[in-house]
PDB file of C-alpha atoms in Angstrom:
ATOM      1  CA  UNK A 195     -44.736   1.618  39.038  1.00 39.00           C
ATOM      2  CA  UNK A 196     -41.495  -0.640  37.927  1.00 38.00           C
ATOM      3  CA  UNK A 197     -41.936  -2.479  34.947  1.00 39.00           C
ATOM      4  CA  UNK A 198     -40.012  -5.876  35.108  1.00 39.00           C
ATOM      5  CA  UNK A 199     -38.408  -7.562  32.592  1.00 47.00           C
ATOM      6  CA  UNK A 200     -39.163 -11.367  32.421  1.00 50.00           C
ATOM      7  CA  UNK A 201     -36.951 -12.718  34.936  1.00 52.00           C
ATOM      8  CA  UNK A 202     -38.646 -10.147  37.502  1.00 56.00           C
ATOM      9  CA  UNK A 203     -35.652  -8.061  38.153  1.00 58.00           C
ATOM     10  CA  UNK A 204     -36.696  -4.531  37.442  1.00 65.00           C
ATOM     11  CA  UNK A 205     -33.772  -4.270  35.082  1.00 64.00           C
ATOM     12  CA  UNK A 206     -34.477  -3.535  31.487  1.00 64.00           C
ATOM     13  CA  UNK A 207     -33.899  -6.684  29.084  1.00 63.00           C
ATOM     14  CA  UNK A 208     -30.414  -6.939  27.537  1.00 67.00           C
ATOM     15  CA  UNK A 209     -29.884  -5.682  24.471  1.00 68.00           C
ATOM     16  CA  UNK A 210     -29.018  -8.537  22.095  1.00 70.00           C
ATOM     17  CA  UNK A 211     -25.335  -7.695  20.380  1.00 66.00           C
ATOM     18  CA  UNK A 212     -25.503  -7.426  16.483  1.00 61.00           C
ATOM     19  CA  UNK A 213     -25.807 -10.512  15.102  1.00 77.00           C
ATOM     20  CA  UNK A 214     -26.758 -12.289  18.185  1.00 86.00           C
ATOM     21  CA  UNK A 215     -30.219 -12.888  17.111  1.00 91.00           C
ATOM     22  CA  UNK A 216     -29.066 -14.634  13.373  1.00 89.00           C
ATOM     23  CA  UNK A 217     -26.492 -16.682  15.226  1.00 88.00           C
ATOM     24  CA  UNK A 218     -28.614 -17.951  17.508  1.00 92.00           C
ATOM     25  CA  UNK A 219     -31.535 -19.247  14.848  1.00 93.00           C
ATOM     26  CA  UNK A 220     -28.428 -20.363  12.597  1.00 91.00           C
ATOM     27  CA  UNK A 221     -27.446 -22.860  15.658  1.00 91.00           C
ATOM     28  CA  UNK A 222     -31.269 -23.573  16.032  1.00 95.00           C
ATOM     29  CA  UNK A 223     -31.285 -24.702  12.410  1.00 96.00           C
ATOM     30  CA  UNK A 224     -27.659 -26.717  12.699  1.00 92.00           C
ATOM     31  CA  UNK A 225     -29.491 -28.668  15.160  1.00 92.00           C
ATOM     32  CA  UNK A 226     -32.496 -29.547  13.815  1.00 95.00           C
ATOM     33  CA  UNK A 227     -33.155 -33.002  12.281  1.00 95.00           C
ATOM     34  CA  UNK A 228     -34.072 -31.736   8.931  1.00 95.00           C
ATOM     35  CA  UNK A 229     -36.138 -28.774   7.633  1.00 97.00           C
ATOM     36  CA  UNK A 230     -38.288 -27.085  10.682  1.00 98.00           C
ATOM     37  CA  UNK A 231     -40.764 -23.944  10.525  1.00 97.00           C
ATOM     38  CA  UNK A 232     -40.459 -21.071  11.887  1.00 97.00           C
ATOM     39  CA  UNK A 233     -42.611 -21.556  14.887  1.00 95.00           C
ATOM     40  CA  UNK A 234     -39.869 -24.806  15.716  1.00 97.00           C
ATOM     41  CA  UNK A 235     -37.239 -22.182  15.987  1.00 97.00           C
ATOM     42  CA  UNK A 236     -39.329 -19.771  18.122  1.00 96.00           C
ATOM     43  CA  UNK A 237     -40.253 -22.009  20.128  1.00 96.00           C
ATOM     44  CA  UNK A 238     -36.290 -23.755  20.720  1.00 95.00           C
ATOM     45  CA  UNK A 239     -35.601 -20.134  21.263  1.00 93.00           C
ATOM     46  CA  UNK A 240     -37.503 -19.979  24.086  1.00 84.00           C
ATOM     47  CA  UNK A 241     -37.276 -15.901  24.096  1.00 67.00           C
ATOM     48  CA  UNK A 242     -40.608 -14.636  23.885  1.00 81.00           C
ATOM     49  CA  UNK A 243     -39.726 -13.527  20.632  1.00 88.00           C
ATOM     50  CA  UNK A 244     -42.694 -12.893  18.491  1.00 92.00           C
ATOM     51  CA  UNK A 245     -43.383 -15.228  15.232  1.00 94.00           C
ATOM     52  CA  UNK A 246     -42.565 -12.024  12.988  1.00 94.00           C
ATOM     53  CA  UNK A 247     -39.337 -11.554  14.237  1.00 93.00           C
ATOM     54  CA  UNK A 248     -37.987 -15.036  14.008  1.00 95.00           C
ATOM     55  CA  UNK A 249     -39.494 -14.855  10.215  1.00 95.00           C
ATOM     56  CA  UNK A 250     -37.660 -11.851   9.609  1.00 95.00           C
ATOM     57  CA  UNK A 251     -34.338 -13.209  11.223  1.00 95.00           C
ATOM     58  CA  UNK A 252     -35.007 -16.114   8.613  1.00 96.00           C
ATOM     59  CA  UNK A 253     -35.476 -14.083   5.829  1.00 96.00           C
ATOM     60  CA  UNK A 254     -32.253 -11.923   6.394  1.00 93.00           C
ATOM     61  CA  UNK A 255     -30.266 -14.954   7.147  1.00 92.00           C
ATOM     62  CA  UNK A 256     -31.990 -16.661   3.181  1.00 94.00           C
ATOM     63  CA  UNK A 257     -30.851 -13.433   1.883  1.00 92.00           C
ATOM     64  CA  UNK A 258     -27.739 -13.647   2.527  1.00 86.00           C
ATOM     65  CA  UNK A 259     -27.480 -17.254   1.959  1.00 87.00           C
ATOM     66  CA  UNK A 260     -26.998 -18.906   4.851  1.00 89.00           C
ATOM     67  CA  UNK A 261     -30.028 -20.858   5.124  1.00 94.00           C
ATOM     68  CA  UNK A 262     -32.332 -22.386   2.262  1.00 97.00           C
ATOM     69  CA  UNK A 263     -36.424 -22.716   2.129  1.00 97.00           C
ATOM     70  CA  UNK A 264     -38.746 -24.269   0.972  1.00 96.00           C
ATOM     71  CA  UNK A 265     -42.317 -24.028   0.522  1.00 96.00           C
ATOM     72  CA  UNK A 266     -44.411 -25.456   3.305  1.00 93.00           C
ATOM     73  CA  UNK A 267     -47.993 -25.157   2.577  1.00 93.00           C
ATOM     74  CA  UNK A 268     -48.827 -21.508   3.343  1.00 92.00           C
ATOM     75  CA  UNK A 269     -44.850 -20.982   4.859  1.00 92.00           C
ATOM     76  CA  UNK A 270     -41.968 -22.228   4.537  1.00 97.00           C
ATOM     77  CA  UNK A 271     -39.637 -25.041   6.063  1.00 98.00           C
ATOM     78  CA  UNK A 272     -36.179 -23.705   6.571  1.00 98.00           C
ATOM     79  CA  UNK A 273     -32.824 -25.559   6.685  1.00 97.00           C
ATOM     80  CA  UNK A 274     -28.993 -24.015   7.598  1.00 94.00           C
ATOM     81  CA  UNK A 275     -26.555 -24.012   4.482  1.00 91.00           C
ATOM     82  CA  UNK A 276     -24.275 -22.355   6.529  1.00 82.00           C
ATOM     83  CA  UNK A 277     -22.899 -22.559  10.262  1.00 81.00           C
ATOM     84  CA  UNK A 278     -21.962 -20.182  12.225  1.00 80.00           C
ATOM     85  CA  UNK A 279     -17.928 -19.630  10.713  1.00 85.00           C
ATOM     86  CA  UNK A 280     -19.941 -19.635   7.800  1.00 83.00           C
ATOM     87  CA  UNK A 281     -21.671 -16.638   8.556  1.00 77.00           C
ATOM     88  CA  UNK A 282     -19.454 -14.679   9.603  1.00 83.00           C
ATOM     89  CA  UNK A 283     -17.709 -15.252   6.148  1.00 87.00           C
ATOM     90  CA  UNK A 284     -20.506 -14.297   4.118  1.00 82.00           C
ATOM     91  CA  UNK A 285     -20.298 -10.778   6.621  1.00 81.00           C
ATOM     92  CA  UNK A 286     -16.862 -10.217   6.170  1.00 87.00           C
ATOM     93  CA  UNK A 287     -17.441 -10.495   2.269  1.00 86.00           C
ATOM     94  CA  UNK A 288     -20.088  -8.206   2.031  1.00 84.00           C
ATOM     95  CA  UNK A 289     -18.319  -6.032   3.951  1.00 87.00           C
ATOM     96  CA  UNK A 290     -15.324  -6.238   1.215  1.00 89.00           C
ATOM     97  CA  UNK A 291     -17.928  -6.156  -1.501  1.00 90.00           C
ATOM     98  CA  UNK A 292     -18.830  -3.109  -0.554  1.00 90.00           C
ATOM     99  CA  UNK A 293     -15.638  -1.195  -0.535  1.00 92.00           C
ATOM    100  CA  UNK A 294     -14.062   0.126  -3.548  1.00 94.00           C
ATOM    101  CA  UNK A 295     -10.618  -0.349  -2.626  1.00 94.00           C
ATOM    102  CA  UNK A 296     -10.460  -4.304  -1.957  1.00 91.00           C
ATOM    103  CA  UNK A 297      -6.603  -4.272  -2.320  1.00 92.00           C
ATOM    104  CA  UNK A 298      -6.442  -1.642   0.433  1.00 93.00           C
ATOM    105  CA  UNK A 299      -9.003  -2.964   2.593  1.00 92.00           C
ATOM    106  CA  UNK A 300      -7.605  -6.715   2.395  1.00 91.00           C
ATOM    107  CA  UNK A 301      -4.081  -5.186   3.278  1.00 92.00           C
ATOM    108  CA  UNK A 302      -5.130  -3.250   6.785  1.00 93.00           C
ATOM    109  CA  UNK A 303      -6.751  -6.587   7.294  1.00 91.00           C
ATOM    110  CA  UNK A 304      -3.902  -9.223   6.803  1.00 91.00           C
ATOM    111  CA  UNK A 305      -1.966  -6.099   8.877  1.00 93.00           C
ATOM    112  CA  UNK A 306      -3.747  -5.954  11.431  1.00 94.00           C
ATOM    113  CA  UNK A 307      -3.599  -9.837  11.990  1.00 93.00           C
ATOM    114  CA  UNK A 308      -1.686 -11.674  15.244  1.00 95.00           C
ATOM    115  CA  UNK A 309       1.483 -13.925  13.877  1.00 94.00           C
ATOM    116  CA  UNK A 310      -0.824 -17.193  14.610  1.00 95.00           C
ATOM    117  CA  UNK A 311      -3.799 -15.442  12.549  1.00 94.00           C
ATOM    118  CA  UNK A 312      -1.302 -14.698   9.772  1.00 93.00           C
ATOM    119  CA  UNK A 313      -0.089 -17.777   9.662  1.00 93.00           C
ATOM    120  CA  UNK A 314      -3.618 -19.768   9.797  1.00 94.00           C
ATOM    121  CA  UNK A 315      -4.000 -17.801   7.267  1.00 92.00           C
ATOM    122  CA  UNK A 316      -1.404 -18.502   4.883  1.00 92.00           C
ATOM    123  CA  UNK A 317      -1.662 -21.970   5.493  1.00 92.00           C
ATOM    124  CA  UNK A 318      -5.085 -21.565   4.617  1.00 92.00           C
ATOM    125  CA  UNK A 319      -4.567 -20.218   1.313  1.00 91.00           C
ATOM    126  CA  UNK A 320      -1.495 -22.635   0.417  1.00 90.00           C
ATOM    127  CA  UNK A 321      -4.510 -25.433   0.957  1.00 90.00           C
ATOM    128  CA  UNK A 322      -6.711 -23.636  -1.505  1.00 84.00           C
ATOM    129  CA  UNK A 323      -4.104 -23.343  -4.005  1.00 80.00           C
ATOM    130  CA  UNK A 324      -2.817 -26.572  -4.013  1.00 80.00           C
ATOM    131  CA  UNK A 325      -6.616 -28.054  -4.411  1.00 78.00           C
ATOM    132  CA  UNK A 326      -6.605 -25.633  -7.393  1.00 78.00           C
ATOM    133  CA  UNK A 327      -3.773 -27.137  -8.779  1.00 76.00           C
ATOM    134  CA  UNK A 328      -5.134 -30.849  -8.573  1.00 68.00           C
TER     135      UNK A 328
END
């Protein structure tokens, strides 16, 4: 006996790469006209993804701050504070957060950078500093 996947190939389902899942109900949430429920976002997923999960996406994703609730009744309504770029920001600063050498860990990074990323960068942080200064 094969067991099929949804689309009725016989192949298993793809594996979703990390983060997939939380950028996908982060886009979900940029969309939305305002603050949605959970069960909007599983259902503009359109996965089969069980209620749970999406709350627990949700959850992780208001842990690490990139999306706000608020209390809906018996749930919660949920809104984005933070897009996509934005996530991946508040990843690569936990990731620094968690190392003990920042200076040496910031300096393989800015290393390991293309010319163009270097100097996006610097640009970047001339911008900062001069709103600093005003």
């Amino acid at each position: 006996m094969t067991v099929r996947n949804q689309g009725g190939t016989g192949e298993p389902p793809r594996r979703r790469g990390q983060g997939e899942l939380e950028t996908q109900v982060l886009a979900v949430l940029c969309g939305a006209p305002g603050p949605v429920t959970a069960a909007y976002v599983q259902e503009r997923l359109g996965d089969d993804l069980a209620y749970t999960t999406v709350v627990t996406i949700l959850t992780r994703l208001h842990t690490k701050g990139a999306v706000s609730r608020e209390r809906a009744g018996r749930s919660f309504q949920w809104t984005a504070v933070a897009d996509e770029a934005g996530l991946a920001a508040l990843r690569m600063r936990r990731v620094l957060d968690a190392e003990s050498d920042r200076e040496a860990v910031l300096a393989s990074f800015v290393t390991a950078l293309t010319p163009g990323d270097e100097r996006l960068l610097r640009d970047l942080l001339a911008q900062t500093a001069d709103q600093d200064e005003s």
